[in-house]
Coordinates of C-alpha atoms and ligand atoms in Angstrom, one line a residue:
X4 CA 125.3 100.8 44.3
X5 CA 124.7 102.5 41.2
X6 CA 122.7 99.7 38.8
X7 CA 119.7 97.7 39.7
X8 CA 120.8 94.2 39.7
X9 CA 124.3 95.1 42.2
X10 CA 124.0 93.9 45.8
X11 CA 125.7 93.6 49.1
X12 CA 125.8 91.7 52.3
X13 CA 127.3 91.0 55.5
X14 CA 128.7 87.5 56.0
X15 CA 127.0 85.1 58.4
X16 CA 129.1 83.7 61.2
X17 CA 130.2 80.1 61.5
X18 CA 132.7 77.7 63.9
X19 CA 135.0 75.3 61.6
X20 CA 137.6 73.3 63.1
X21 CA 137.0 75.2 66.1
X22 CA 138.1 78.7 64.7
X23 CA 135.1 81.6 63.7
X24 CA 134.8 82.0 60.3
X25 CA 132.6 84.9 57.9
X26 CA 130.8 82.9 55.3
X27 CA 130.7 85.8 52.8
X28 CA 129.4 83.3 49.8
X29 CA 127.5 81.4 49.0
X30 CA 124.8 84.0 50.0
X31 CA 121.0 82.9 48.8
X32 CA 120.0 83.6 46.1
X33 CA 123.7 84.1 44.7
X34 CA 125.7 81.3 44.7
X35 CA 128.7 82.2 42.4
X36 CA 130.6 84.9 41.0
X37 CA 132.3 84.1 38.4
X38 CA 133.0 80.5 39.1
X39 CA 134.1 81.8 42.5
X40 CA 131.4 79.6 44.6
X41 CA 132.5 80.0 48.1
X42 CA 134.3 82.6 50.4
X43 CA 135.5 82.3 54.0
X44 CA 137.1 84.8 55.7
X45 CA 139.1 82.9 59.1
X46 CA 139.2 85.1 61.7
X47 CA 140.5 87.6 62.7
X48 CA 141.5 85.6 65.9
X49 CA 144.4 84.0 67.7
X50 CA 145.1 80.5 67.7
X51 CA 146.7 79.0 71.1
X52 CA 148.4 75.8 72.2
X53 CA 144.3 74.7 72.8
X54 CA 142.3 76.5 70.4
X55 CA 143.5 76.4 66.9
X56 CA 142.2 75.8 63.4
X57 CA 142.1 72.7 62.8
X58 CA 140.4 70.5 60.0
X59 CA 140.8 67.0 59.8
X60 CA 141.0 65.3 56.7
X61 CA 138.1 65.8 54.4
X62 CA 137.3 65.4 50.9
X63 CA 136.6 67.8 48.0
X64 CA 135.5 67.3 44.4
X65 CA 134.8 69.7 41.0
X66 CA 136.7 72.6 43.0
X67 CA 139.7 74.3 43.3
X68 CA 140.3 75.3 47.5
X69 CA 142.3 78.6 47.4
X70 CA 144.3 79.8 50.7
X71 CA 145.0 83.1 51.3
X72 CA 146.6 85.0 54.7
X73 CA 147.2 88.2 55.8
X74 CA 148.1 87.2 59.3
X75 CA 149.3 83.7 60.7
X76 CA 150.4 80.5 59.3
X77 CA 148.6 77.2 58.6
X78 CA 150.0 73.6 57.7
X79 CA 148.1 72.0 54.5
X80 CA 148.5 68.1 54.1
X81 CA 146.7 66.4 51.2
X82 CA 146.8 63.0 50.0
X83 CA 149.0 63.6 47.2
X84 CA 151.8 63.8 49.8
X85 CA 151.9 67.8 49.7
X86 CA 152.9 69.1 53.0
X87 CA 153.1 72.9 52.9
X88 CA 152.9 75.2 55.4
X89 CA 151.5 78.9 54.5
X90 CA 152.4 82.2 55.6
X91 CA 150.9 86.0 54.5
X92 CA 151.1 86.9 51.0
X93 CA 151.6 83.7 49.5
X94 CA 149.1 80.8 47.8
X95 CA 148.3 77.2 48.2
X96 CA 146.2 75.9 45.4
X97 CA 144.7 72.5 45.7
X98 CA 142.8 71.4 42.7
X99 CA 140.2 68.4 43.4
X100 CA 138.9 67.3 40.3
X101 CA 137.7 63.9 40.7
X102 CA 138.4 63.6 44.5
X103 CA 141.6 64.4 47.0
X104 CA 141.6 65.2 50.7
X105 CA 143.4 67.7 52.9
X106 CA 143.7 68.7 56.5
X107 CA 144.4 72.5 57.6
X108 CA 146.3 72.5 61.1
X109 CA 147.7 74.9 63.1
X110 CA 148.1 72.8 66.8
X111 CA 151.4 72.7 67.8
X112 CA 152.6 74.7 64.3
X113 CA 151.6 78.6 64.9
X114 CA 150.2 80.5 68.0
X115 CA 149.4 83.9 67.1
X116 CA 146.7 86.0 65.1
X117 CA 145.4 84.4 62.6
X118 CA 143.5 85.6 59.6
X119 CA 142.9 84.4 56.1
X120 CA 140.5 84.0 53.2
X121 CA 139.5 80.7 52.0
X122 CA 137.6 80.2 48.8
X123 CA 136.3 77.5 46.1
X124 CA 136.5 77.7 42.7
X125 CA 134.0 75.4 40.6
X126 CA 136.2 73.6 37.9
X127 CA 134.9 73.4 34.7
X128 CA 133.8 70.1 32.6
X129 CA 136.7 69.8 30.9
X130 CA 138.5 69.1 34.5
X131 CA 135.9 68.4 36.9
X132 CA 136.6 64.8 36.6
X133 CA 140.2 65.4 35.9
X134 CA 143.5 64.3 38.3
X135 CA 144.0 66.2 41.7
X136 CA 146.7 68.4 42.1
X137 CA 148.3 71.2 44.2
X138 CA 150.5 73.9 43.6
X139 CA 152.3 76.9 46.2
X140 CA 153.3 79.6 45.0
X141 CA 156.1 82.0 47.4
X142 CA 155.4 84.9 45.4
X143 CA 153.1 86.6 43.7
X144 CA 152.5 89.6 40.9
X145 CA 152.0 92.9 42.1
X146 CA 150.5 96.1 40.4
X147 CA 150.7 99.8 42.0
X148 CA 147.7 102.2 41.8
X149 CA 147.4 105.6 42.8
X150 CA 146.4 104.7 46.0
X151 CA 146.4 101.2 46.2
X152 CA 149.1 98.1 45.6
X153 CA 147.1 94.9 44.1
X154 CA 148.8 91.2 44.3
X155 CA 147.3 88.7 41.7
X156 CA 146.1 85.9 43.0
X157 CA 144.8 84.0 40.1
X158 CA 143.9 85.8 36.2
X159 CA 145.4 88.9 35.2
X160 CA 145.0 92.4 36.0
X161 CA 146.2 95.5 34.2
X162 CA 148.7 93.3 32.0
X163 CA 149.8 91.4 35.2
X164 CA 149.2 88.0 35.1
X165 CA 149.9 85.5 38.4
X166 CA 151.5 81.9 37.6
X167 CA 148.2 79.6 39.3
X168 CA 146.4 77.4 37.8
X169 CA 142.9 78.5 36.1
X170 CA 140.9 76.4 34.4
X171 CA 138.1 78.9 33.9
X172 CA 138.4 83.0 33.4
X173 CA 138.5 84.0 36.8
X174 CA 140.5 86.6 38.2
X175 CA 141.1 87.5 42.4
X176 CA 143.4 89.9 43.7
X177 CA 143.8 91.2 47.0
X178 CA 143.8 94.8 46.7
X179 CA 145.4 97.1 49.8
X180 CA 143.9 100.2 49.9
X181 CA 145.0 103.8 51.1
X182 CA 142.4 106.3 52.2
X183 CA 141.0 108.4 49.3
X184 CA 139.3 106.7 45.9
X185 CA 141.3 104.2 43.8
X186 CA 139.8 103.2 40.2
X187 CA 140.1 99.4 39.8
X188 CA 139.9 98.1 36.1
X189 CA 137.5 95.7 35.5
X190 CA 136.7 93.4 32.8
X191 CA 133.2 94.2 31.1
X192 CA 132.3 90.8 30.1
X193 CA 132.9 89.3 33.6
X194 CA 131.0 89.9 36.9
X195 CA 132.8 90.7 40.2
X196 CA 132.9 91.1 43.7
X197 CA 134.4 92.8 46.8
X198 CA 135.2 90.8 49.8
X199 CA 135.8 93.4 52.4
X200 CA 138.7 91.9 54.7
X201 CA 139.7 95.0 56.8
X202 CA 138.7 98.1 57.6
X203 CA 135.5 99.5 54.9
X204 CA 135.3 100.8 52.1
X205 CA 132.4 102.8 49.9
X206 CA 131.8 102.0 46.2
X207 CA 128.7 103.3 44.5
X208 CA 128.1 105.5 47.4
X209 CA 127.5 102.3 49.8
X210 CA 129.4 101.9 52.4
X211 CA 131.0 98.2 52.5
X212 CA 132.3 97.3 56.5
X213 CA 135.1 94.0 57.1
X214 CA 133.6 90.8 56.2
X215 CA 131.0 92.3 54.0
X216 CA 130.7 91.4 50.2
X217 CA 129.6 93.5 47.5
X218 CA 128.4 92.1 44.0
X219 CA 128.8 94.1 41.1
X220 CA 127.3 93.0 37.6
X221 CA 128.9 92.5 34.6
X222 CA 129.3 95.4 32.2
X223 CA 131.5 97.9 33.8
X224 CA 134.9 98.5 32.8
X225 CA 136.4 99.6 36.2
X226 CA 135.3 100.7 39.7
X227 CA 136.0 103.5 42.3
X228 CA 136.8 102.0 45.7
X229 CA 136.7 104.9 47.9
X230 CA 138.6 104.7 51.6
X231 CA 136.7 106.8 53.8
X232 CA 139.5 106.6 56.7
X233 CA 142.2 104.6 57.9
X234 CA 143.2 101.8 55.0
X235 CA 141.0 98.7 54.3
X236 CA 142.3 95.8 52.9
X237 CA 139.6 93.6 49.9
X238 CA 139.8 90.5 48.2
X239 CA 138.3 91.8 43.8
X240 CA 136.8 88.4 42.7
X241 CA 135.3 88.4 39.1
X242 CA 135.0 86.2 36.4
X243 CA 132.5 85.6 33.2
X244 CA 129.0 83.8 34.6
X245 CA 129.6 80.3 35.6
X246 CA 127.5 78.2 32.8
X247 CA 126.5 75.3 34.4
X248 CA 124.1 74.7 37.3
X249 CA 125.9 73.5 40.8
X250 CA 125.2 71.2 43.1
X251 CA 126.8 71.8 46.3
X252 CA 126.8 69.8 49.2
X253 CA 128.9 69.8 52.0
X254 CA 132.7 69.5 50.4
X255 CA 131.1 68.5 47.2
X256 CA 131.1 70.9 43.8
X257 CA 129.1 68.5 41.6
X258 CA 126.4 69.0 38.8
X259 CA 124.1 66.0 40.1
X260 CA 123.1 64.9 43.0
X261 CA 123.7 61.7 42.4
X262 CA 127.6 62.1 41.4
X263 CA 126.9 63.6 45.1
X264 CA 125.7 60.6 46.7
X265 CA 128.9 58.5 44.8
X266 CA 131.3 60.5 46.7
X267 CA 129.8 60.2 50.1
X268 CA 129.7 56.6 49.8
X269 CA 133.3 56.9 48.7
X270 CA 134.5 58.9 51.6
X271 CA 132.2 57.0 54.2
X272 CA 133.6 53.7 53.2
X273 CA 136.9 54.7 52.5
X274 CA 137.5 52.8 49.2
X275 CA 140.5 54.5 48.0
X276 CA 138.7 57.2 45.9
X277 CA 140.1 60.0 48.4
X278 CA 143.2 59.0 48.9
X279 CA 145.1 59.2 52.9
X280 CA 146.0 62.2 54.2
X281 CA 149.1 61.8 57.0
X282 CA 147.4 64.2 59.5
X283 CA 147.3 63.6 63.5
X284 CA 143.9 65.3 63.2
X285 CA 141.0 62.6 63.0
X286 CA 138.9 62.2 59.4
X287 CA 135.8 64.6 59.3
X288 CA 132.6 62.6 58.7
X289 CA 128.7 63.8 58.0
X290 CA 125.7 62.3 57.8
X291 CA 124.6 61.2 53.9
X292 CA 123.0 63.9 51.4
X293 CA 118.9 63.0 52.4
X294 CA 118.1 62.5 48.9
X295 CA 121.1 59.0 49.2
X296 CA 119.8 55.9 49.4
Ligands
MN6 MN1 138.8 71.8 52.5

């Protein structure tokens, strides 16, 4: 890495719904990128008639949950109704503003390899407390390099612009890379990272390995992604500095910890707030936040 305050990690491992994930963020002491405040890579692994990913219904508030695959399929259900399953190259976008809940399945839909990127979004003020909602989209942008093809997720890149919803100015792209070095424009007012998904990659001279993150700060008008061998395959986050300081607790994007507290009692006593989501998986449940009465 080639400026002081530029870092990279390796993601820690952890089990949900039964299916090894690579918690890439958030990584002490960074917690967001952008307003990008949480990145999962599932898998890679196979999913069979008895081991699956599977999430029961859960809540979420103040955060966008964005679904990405490059192999496999998994069934979302929410409790607006949506029922949409999702395969490789496409996006499901489920905005939770003041509260939903979703189940991700794949028992008795898909058996197969499976692997994905899941990530949050923090929602802004002006929608935090806003309606949920949630939005698929088939297709998406794509923009050629020399040695790399880009899809936009969410944002704009190189005068490409995907059709999502953003309530901030975040940007993600995957980006699939050839060997050799591919310049990747950046924007100099926002700060970015590089969620290795396959193979590794070297930027700044460090070498970046699958399920490794790199941070890059803001101020830099592009980067050189360099392929040593074979192709890799990266997720480009970026986006200006989130403003506001988060609270995060379990499925909970929230500014207080209080407004924390409210929506475990909501969820825990099912009062409506989160709506029903028509899953055969049971509800997920946690203990309350230790600072909740
Ligand atoms: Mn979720």
């Amino acid at each position: 890495m080639d400026t002081s305050e530029d870092e990279d990690w390796t993601a820690r491992s952890v089990e949900v719904g039964g299916f090894e994930v690579h918690r890439l963020l958030p990584h002490r002491p960074r917690r967001t990128v952008g307003s990008w405040c949480f990145v999962d890579v599932m898998g890679p692994g196979r999913t069979t008639a008895s081991q699956g990913l599977d999430v029961g219904p859960h809540p979420h508030i103040g955060l966008q949950t964005v679904t990405w695959l490059v192999a496999g399929e998994v069934l979302h259900r929410d409790s607006l109704g949506s029922e949409q399953l999702i395969r490789p190259g496409q996006l499901n976008l489920m905005t939770a503003g003041q509260g939903v809940s979703h189940s991700e399945e794949t028992a008795g839909i898909y058996e197969g390899p499976l692997h994905g990127i899941q990530l949050w979004v923090a929602q802004p003020e002006a929608t935090r407390q806003g309606p949920a909602a949630f939005e698929h989209h088939a297709e998406l942008p794509q923009i050629e390099f020399d040695r790399a093809v880009a899809t936009v997720l969410v944002g704009r890149m190189g005068g490409v612009e995907s059709p999502a919803r953003r309530d901030t100015d975040h940007f993600g792209a995957e980006v699939s890379l050839r060997p050799g070095v591919t310049t990747l424009p950046l924007d100099v007012a926002a700060e970015h990272g590089v969620a290795v998904v396959e193979g590794r990659v070297s930027i700044g001279g460090t070498v970046v390995s699958a399920n490794s993150f790199a941070y890059l700060a803001a101020g830099r008008s592009e980067v050189a992604i360099e392929v040593p061998d074979g192709a890799a395959r990266v997720l480009l986050l970026g986006g200006p500095p989130f403003p506001d300081e988060l609270v995060m607790w379990w499925n909970y994007v929230a500014r207080t910890r209080d407004e924390v507290a409210e929506a475990h009692r909501s969820w825990s006593g099912d009062d409506g707030r989160f709506g029903t989501v028509s899953s055969p998986l049971g509800r997920i449940d946690v203990p309350r936040p230790p600072w909740a009465g």
